[in-house]
XYZ file of N, CA and C in Angstrom:
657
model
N -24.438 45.767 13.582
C -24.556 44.401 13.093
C -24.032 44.281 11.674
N -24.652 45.455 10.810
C -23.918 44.938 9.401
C -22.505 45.428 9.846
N -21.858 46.251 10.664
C -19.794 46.168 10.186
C -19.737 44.849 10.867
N -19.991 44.141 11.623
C -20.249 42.753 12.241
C -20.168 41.510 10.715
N -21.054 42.026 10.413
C -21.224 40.890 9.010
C -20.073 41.276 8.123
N -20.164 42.406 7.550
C -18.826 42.751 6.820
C -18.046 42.049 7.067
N -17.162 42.196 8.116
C -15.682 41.725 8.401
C -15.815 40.392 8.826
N -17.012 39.513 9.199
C -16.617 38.393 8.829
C -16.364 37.681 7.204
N -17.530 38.202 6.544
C -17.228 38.265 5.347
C -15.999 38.315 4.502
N -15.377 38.979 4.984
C -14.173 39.017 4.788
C -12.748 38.651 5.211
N -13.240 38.150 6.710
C -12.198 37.416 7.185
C -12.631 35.968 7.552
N -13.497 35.495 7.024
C -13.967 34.246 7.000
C -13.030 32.982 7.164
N -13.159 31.903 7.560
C -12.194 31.033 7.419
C -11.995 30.177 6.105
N -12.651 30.565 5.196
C -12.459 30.370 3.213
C -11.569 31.559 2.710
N -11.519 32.648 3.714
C -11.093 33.608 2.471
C -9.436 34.368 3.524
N -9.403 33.915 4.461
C -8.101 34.527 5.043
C -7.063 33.646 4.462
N -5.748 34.582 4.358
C -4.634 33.883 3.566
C -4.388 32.792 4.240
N -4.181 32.309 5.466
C -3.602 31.353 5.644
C -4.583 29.683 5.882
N -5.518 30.340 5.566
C -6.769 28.963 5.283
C -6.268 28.655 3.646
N -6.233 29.483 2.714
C -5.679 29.255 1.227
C -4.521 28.775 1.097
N -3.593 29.419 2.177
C -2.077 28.508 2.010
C -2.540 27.257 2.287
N -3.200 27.059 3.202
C -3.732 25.403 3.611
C -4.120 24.395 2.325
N -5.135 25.343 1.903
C -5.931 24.693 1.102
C -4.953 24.173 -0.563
N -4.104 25.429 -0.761
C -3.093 25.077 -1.899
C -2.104 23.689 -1.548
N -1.822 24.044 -0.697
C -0.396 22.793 0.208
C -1.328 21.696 -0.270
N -3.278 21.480 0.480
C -3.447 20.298 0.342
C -3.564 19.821 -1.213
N -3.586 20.911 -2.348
C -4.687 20.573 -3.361
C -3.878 18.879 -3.660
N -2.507 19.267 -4.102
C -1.747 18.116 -5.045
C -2.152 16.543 -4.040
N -2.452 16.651 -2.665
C -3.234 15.236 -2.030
C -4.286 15.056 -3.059
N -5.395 16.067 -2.767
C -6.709 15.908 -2.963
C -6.589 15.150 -4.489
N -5.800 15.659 -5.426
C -5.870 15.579 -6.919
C -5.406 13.714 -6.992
N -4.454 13.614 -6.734
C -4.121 12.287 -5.958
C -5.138 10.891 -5.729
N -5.807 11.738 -4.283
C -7.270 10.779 -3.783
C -8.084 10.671 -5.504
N -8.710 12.009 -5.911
C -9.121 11.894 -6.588
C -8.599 10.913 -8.324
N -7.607 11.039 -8.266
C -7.190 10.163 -9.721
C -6.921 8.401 -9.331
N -6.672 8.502 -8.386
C -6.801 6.977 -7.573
C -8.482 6.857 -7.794
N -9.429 7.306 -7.429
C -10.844 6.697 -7.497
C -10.956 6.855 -8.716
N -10.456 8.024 -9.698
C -11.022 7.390 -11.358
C -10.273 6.153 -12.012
N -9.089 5.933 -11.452
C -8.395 5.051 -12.247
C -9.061 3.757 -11.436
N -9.285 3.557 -10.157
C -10.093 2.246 -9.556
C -11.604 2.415 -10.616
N -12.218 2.798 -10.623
C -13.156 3.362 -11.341
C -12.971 2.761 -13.161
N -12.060 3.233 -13.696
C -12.136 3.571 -15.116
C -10.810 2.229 -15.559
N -9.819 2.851 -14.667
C -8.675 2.171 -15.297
C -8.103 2.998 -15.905
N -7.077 2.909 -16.112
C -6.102 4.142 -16.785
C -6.222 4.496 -18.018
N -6.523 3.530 -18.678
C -6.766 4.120 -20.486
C -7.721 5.163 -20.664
N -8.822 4.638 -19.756
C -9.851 5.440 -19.837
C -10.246 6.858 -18.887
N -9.577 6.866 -17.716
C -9.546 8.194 -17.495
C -8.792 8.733 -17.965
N -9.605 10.002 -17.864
C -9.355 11.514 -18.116
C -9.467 12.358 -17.213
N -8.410 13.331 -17.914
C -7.675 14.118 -16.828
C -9.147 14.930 -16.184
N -10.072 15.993 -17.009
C -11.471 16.317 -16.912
C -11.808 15.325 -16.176
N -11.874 14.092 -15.950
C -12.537 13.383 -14.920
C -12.130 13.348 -13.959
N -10.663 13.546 -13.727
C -10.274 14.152 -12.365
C -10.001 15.193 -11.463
N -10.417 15.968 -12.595
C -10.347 17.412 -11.928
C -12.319 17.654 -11.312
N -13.266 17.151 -12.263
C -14.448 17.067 -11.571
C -14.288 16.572 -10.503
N -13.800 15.421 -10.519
C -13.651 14.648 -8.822
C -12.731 15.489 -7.526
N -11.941 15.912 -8.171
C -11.324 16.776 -7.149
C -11.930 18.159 -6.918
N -13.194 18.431 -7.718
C -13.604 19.885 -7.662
C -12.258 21.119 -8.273
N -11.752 20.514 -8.987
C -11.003 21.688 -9.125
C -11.113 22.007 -11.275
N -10.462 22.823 -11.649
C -10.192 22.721 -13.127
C -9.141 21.852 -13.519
N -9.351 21.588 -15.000
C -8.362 21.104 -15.599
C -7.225 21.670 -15.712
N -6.713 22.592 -15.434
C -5.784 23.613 -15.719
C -4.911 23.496 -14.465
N -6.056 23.061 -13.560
C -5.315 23.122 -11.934
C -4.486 22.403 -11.936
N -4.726 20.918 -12.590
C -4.140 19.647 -12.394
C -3.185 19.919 -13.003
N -2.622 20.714 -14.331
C -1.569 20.593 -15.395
C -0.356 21.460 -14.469
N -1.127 22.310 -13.220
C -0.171 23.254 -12.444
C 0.580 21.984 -11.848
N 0.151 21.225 -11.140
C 1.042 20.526 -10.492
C 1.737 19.038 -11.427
N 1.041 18.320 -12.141
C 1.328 17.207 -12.905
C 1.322 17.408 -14.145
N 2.653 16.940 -15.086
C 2.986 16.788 -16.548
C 1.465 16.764 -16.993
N 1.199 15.116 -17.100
C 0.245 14.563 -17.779
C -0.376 13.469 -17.175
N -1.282 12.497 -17.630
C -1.785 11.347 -17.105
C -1.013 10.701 -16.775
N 0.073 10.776 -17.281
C 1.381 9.529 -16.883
C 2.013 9.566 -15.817
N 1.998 10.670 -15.714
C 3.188 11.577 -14.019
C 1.634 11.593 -12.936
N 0.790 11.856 -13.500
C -0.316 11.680 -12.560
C -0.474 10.587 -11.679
N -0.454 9.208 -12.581
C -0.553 8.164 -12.769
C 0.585 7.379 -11.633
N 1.620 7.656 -11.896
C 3.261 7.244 -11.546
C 3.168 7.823 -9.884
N 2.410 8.934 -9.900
C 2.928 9.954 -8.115
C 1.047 9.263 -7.699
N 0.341 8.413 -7.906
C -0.578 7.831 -7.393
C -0.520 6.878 -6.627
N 1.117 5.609 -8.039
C 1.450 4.629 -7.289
C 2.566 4.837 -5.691
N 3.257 5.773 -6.409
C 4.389 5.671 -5.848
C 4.155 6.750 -4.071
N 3.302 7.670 -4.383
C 2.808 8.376 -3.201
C 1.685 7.843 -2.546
N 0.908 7.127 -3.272
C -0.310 6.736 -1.956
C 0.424 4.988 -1.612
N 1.299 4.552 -2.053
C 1.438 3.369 -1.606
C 2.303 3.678 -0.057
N 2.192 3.043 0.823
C 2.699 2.763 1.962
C 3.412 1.786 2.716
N 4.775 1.748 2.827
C 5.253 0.456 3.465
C 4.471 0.424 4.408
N 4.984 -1.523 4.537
C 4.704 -2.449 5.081
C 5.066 -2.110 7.113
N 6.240 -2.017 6.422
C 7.147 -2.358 7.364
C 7.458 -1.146 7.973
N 8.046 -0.540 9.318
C 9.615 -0.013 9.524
C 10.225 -1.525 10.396
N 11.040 -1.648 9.909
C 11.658 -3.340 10.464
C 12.267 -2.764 11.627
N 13.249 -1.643 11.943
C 13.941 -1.036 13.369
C 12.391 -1.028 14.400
N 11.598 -0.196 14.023
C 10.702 -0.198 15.375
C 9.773 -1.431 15.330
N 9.427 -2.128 14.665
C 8.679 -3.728 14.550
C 9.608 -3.957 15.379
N 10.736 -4.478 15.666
C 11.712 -5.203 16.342
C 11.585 -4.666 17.806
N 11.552 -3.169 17.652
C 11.748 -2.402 19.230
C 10.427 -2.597 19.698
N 9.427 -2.825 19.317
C 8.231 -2.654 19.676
C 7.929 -4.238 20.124
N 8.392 -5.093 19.351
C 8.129 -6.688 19.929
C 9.506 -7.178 20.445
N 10.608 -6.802 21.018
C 11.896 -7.064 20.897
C 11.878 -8.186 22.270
N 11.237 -8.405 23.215
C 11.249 -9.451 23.715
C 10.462 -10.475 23.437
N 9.732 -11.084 22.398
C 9.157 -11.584 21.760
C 9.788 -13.081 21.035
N 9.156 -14.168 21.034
C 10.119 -15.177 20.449
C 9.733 -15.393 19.075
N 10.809 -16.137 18.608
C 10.985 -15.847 16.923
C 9.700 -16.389 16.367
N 8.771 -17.484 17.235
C 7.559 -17.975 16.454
C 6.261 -16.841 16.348
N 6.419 -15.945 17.222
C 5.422 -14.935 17.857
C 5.793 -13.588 17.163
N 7.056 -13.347 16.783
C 7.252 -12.489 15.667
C 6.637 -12.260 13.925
N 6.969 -13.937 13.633
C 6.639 -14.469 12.457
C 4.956 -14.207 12.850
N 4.229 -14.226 13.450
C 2.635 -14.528 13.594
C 2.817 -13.005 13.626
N 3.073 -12.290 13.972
C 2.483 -11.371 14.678
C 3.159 -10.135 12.509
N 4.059 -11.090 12.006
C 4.696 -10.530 11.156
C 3.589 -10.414 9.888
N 2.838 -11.965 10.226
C 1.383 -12.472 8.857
C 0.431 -11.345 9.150
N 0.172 -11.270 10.024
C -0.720 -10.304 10.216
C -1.572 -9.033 10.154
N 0.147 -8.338 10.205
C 0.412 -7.170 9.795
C 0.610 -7.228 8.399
N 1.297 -8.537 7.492
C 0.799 -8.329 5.868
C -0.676 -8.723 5.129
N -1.372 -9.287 5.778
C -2.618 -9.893 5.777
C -3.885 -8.055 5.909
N -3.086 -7.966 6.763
C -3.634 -6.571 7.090
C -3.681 -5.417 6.269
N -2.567 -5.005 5.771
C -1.868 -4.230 4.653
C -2.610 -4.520 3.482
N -2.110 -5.614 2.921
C -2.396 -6.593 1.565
C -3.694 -6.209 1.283
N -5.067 -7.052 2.046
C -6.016 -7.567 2.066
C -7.182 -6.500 2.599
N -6.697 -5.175 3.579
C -7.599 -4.405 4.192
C -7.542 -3.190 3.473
N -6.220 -2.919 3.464
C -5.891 -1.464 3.168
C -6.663 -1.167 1.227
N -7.390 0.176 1.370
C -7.649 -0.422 -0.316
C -6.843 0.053 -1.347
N -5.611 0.862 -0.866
C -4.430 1.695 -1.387
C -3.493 0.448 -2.043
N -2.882 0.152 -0.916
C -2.010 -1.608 -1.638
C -3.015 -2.415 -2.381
N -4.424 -2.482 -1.941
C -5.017 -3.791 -3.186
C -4.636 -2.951 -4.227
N -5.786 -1.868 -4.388
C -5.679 -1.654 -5.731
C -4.979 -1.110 -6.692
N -3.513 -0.505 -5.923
C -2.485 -0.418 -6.618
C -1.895 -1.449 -7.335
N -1.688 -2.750 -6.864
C -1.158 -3.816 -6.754
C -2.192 -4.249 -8.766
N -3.575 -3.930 -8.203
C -4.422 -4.198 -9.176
C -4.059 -3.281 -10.532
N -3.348 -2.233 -10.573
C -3.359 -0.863 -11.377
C -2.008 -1.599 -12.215
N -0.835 -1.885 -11.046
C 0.556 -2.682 -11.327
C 0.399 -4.010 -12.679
N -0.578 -4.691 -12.054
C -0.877 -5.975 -12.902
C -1.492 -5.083 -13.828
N -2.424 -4.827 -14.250
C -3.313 -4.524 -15.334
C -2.476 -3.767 -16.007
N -1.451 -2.386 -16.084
C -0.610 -1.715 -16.844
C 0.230 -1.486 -16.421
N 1.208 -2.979 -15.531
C 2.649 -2.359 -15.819
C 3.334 -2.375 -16.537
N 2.907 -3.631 -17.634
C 3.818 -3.284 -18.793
C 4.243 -1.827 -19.909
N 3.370 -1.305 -19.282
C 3.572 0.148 -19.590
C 4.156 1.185 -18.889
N 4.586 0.926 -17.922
C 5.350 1.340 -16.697
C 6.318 0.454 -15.924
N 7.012 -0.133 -16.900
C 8.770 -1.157 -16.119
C 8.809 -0.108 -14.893
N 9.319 0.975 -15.494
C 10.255 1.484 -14.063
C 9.038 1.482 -12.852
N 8.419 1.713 -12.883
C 7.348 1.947 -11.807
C 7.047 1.243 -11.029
N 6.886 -0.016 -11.973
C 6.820 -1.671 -11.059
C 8.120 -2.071 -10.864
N 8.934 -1.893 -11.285
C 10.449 -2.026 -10.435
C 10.860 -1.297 -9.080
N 10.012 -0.092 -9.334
C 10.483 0.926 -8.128
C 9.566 0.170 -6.815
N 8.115 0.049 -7.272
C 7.050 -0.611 -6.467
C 8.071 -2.165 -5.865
N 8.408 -2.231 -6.808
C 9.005 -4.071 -6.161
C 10.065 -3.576 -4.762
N 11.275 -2.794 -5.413
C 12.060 -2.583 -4.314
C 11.718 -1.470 -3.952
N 10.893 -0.970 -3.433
C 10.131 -0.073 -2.126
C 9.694 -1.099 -1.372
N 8.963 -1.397 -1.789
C 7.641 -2.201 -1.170
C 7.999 -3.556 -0.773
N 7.875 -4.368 -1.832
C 7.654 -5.678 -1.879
C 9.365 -6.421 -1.574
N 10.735 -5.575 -2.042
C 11.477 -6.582 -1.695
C 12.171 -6.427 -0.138
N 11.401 -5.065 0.650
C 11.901 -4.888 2.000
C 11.148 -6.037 2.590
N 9.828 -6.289 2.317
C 8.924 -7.016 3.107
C 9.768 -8.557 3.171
N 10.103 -9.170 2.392
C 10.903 -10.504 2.154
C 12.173 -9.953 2.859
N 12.653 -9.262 2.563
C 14.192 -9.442 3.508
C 14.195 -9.311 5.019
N 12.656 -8.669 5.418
C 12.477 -8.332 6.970
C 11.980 -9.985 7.478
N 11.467 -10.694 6.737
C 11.099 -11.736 6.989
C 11.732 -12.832 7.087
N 13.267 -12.858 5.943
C 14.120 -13.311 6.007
C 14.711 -13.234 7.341
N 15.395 -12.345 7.098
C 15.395 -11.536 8.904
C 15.097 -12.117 9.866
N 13.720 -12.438 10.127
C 13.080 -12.588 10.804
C 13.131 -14.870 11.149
N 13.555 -14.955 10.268
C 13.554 -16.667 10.377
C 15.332 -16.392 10.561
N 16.310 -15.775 9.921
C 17.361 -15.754 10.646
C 17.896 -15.439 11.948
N 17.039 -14.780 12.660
C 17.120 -14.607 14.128
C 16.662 -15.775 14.999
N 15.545 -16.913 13.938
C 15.396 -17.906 14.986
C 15.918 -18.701 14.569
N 16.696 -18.641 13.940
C 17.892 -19.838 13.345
C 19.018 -19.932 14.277
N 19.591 -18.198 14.552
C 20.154 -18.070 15.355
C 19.858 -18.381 16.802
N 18.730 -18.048 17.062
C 18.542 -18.554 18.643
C 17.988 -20.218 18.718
N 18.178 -20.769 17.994
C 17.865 -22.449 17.885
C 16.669 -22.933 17.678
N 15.682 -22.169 16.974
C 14.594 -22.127 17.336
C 14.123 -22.971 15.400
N 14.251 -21.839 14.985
C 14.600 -22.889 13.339
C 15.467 -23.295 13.182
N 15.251 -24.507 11.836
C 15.968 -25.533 11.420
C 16.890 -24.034 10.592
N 18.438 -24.819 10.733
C 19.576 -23.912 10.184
C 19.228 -24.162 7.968
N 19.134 -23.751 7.784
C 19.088 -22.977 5.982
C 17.043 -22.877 6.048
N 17.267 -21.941 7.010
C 15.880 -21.686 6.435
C 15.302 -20.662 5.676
N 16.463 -20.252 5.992
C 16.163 -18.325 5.962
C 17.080 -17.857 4.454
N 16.509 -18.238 3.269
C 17.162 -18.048 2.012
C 15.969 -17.219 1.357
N 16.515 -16.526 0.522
C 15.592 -15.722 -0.133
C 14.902 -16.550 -1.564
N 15.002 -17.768 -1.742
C 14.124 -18.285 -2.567
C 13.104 -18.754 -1.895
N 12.921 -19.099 -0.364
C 12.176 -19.842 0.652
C 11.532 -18.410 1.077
N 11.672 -17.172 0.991
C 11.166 -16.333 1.656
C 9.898 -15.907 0.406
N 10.069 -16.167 -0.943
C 9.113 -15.929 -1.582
C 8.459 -17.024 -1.594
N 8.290 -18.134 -1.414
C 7.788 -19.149 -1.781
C 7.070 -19.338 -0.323
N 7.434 -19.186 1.090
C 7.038 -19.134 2.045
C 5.626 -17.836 2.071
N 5.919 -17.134 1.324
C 5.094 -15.684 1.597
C 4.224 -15.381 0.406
N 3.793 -16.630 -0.685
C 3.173 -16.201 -1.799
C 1.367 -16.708 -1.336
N 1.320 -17.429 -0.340
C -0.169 -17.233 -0.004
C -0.841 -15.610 -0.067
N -0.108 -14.882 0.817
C -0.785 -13.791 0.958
C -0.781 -12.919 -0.251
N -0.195 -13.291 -1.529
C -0.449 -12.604 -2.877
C -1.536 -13.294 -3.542
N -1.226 -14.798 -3.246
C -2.570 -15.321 -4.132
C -3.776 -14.645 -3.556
N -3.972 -14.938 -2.100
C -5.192 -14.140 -1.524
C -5.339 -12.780 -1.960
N -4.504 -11.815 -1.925
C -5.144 -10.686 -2.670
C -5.127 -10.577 -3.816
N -4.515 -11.368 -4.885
C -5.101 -11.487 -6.199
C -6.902 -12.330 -6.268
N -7.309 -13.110 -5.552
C -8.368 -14.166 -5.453
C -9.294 -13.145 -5.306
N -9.140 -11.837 -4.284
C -10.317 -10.591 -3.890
C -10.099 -9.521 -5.094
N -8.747 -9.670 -5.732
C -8.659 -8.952 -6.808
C -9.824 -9.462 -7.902
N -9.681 -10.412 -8.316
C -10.256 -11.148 -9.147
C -12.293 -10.790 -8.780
N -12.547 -11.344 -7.644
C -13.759 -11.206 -7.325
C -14.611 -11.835 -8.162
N -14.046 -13.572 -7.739
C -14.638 -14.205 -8.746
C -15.484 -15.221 -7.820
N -16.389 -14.877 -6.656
C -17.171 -15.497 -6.353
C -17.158 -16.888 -5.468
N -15.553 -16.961 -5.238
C -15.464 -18.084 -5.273
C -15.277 -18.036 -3.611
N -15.475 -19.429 -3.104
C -15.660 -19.874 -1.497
C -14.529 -19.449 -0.848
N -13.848 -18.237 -0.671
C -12.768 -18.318 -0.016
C -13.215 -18.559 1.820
N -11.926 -18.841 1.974
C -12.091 -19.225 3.508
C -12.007 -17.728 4.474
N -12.335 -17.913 5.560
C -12.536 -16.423 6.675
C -10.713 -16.148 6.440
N -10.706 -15.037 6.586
C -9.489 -14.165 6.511
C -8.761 -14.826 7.683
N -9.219 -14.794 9.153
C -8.541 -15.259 10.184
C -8.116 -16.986 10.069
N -8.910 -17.751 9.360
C -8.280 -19.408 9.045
C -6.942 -19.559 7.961
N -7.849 -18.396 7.016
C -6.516 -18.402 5.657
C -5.118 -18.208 6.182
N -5.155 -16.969 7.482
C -3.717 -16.952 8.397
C -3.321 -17.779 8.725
N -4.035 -18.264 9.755
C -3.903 -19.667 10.780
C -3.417 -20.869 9.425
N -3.836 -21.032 8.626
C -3.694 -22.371 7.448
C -2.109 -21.750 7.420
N -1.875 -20.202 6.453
C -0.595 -19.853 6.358
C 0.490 -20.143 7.133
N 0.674 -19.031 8.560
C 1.181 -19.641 9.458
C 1.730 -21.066 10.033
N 0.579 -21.860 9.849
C 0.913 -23.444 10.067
C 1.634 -23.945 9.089
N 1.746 -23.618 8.109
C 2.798 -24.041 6.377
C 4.228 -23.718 7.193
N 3.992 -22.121 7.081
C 5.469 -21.453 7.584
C 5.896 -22.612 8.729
N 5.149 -22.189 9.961
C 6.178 -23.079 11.040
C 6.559 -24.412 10.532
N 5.908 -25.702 10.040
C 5.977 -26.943 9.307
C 7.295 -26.607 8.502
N 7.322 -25.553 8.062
C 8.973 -25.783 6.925
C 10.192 -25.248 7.931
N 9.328 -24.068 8.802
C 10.891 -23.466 9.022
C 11.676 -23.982 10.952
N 10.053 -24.917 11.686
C 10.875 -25.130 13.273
C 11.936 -26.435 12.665
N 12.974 -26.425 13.469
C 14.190 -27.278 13.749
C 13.495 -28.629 14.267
């Protein structure tokens, strides 16, 4: 029984090499998760790096192995935990017999969803506003990653029913695609804010949206 105990002891699933290769590969996630909850938490001025290495269970020293400083920390938080919206090729393959009004619905949804559920896009979005002026490039990169595929798929998306007769012909311009699609920013700025105020059920705020969109863009 004890050479029994021994050699698990020693070949344990904490201490065999390839549980540690695991565990190294994951650390730079974990450090990640963890500096995302101090900065939701603190805000960026105020965390510290020590505060994220407690949260991640690891040392301070660990974190400097993989990231410069708070800033590069900071920058691979936005830019790695954020997640498109979209892939616009398989959205299309996946609804491709679908008509252009049932696309557009089915299009709110999925940003309503993203935007409003996910807590990676809120509170990045929240991190963006509060210090991007301290980070241009970052919120530039965030805009065209993120935010200017979502408008051109949508564009897109009213130009295909323009084409099939379905919308009125100049609908589909990219000043109408932001102005068509800024409900769903006010709404997650309004939960950003968390200012108490009467918002309407998530599923009407669509339905209200939606009904704007079709009103400007059927023929």
């Amino acid at each position: 029984m004890a050479e029994i105990k021994n050699a698990s002891s020693t070949t344990g699933p904490d201490t065999t090499p390839g549980v540690r290769a695991r565990r190294k590969a994951q650390r730079p996630q974990e450090i990640l998760h963890a500096a995302f909850d101090e900065f939701v938490e603190r805000g960026y001025t105020a965390t510290r790096i020590e505060d994220v290495a407690r949260r991640a269970g690891v040392t301070k020293g660990t974190i400097y192995l993989y990231f410069q400083n708070k800033e590069e920390l900071f920058h691979d938080v936005v830019r790695k935990l954020s997640q498109p919206i979209f892939n616009e090729e398989q959205f299309l393959s996946e609804h491709q017999n679908r008509p252009p009004h049932e696309l557009i619905r089915l299009f709110l949804d999925t940003v309503y969803e993203h935007m409003t559920v996910n807590p990676y896009s809120r509170e990045i979005l929240r991190f963006l506003i509060s210090d991007g002026r301290s980070f241009p490039e970052l919120t530039m990169a965030h805009y065209n990653e993120f935010v200017l595929p979502m408008l051109t798929m949508f564009q897109n998306l009213v130009e295909r029913g323009v084409r099939e007769g379905v919308f009125r012909p100049g609908a589909a311009t990219s000043e109408s695609s932001h102005i068509l699609l800024s409900p769903a920013l006010t709404l997650t700025i309004d939960k950003l804010l968390d200012c108490q105020t009467n918002l309407p059920q998530l599923g009407d705020y669509v339905n209200a949206h939606y009904d704007m969109i079709m009103r400007n863009i059927q023929k």
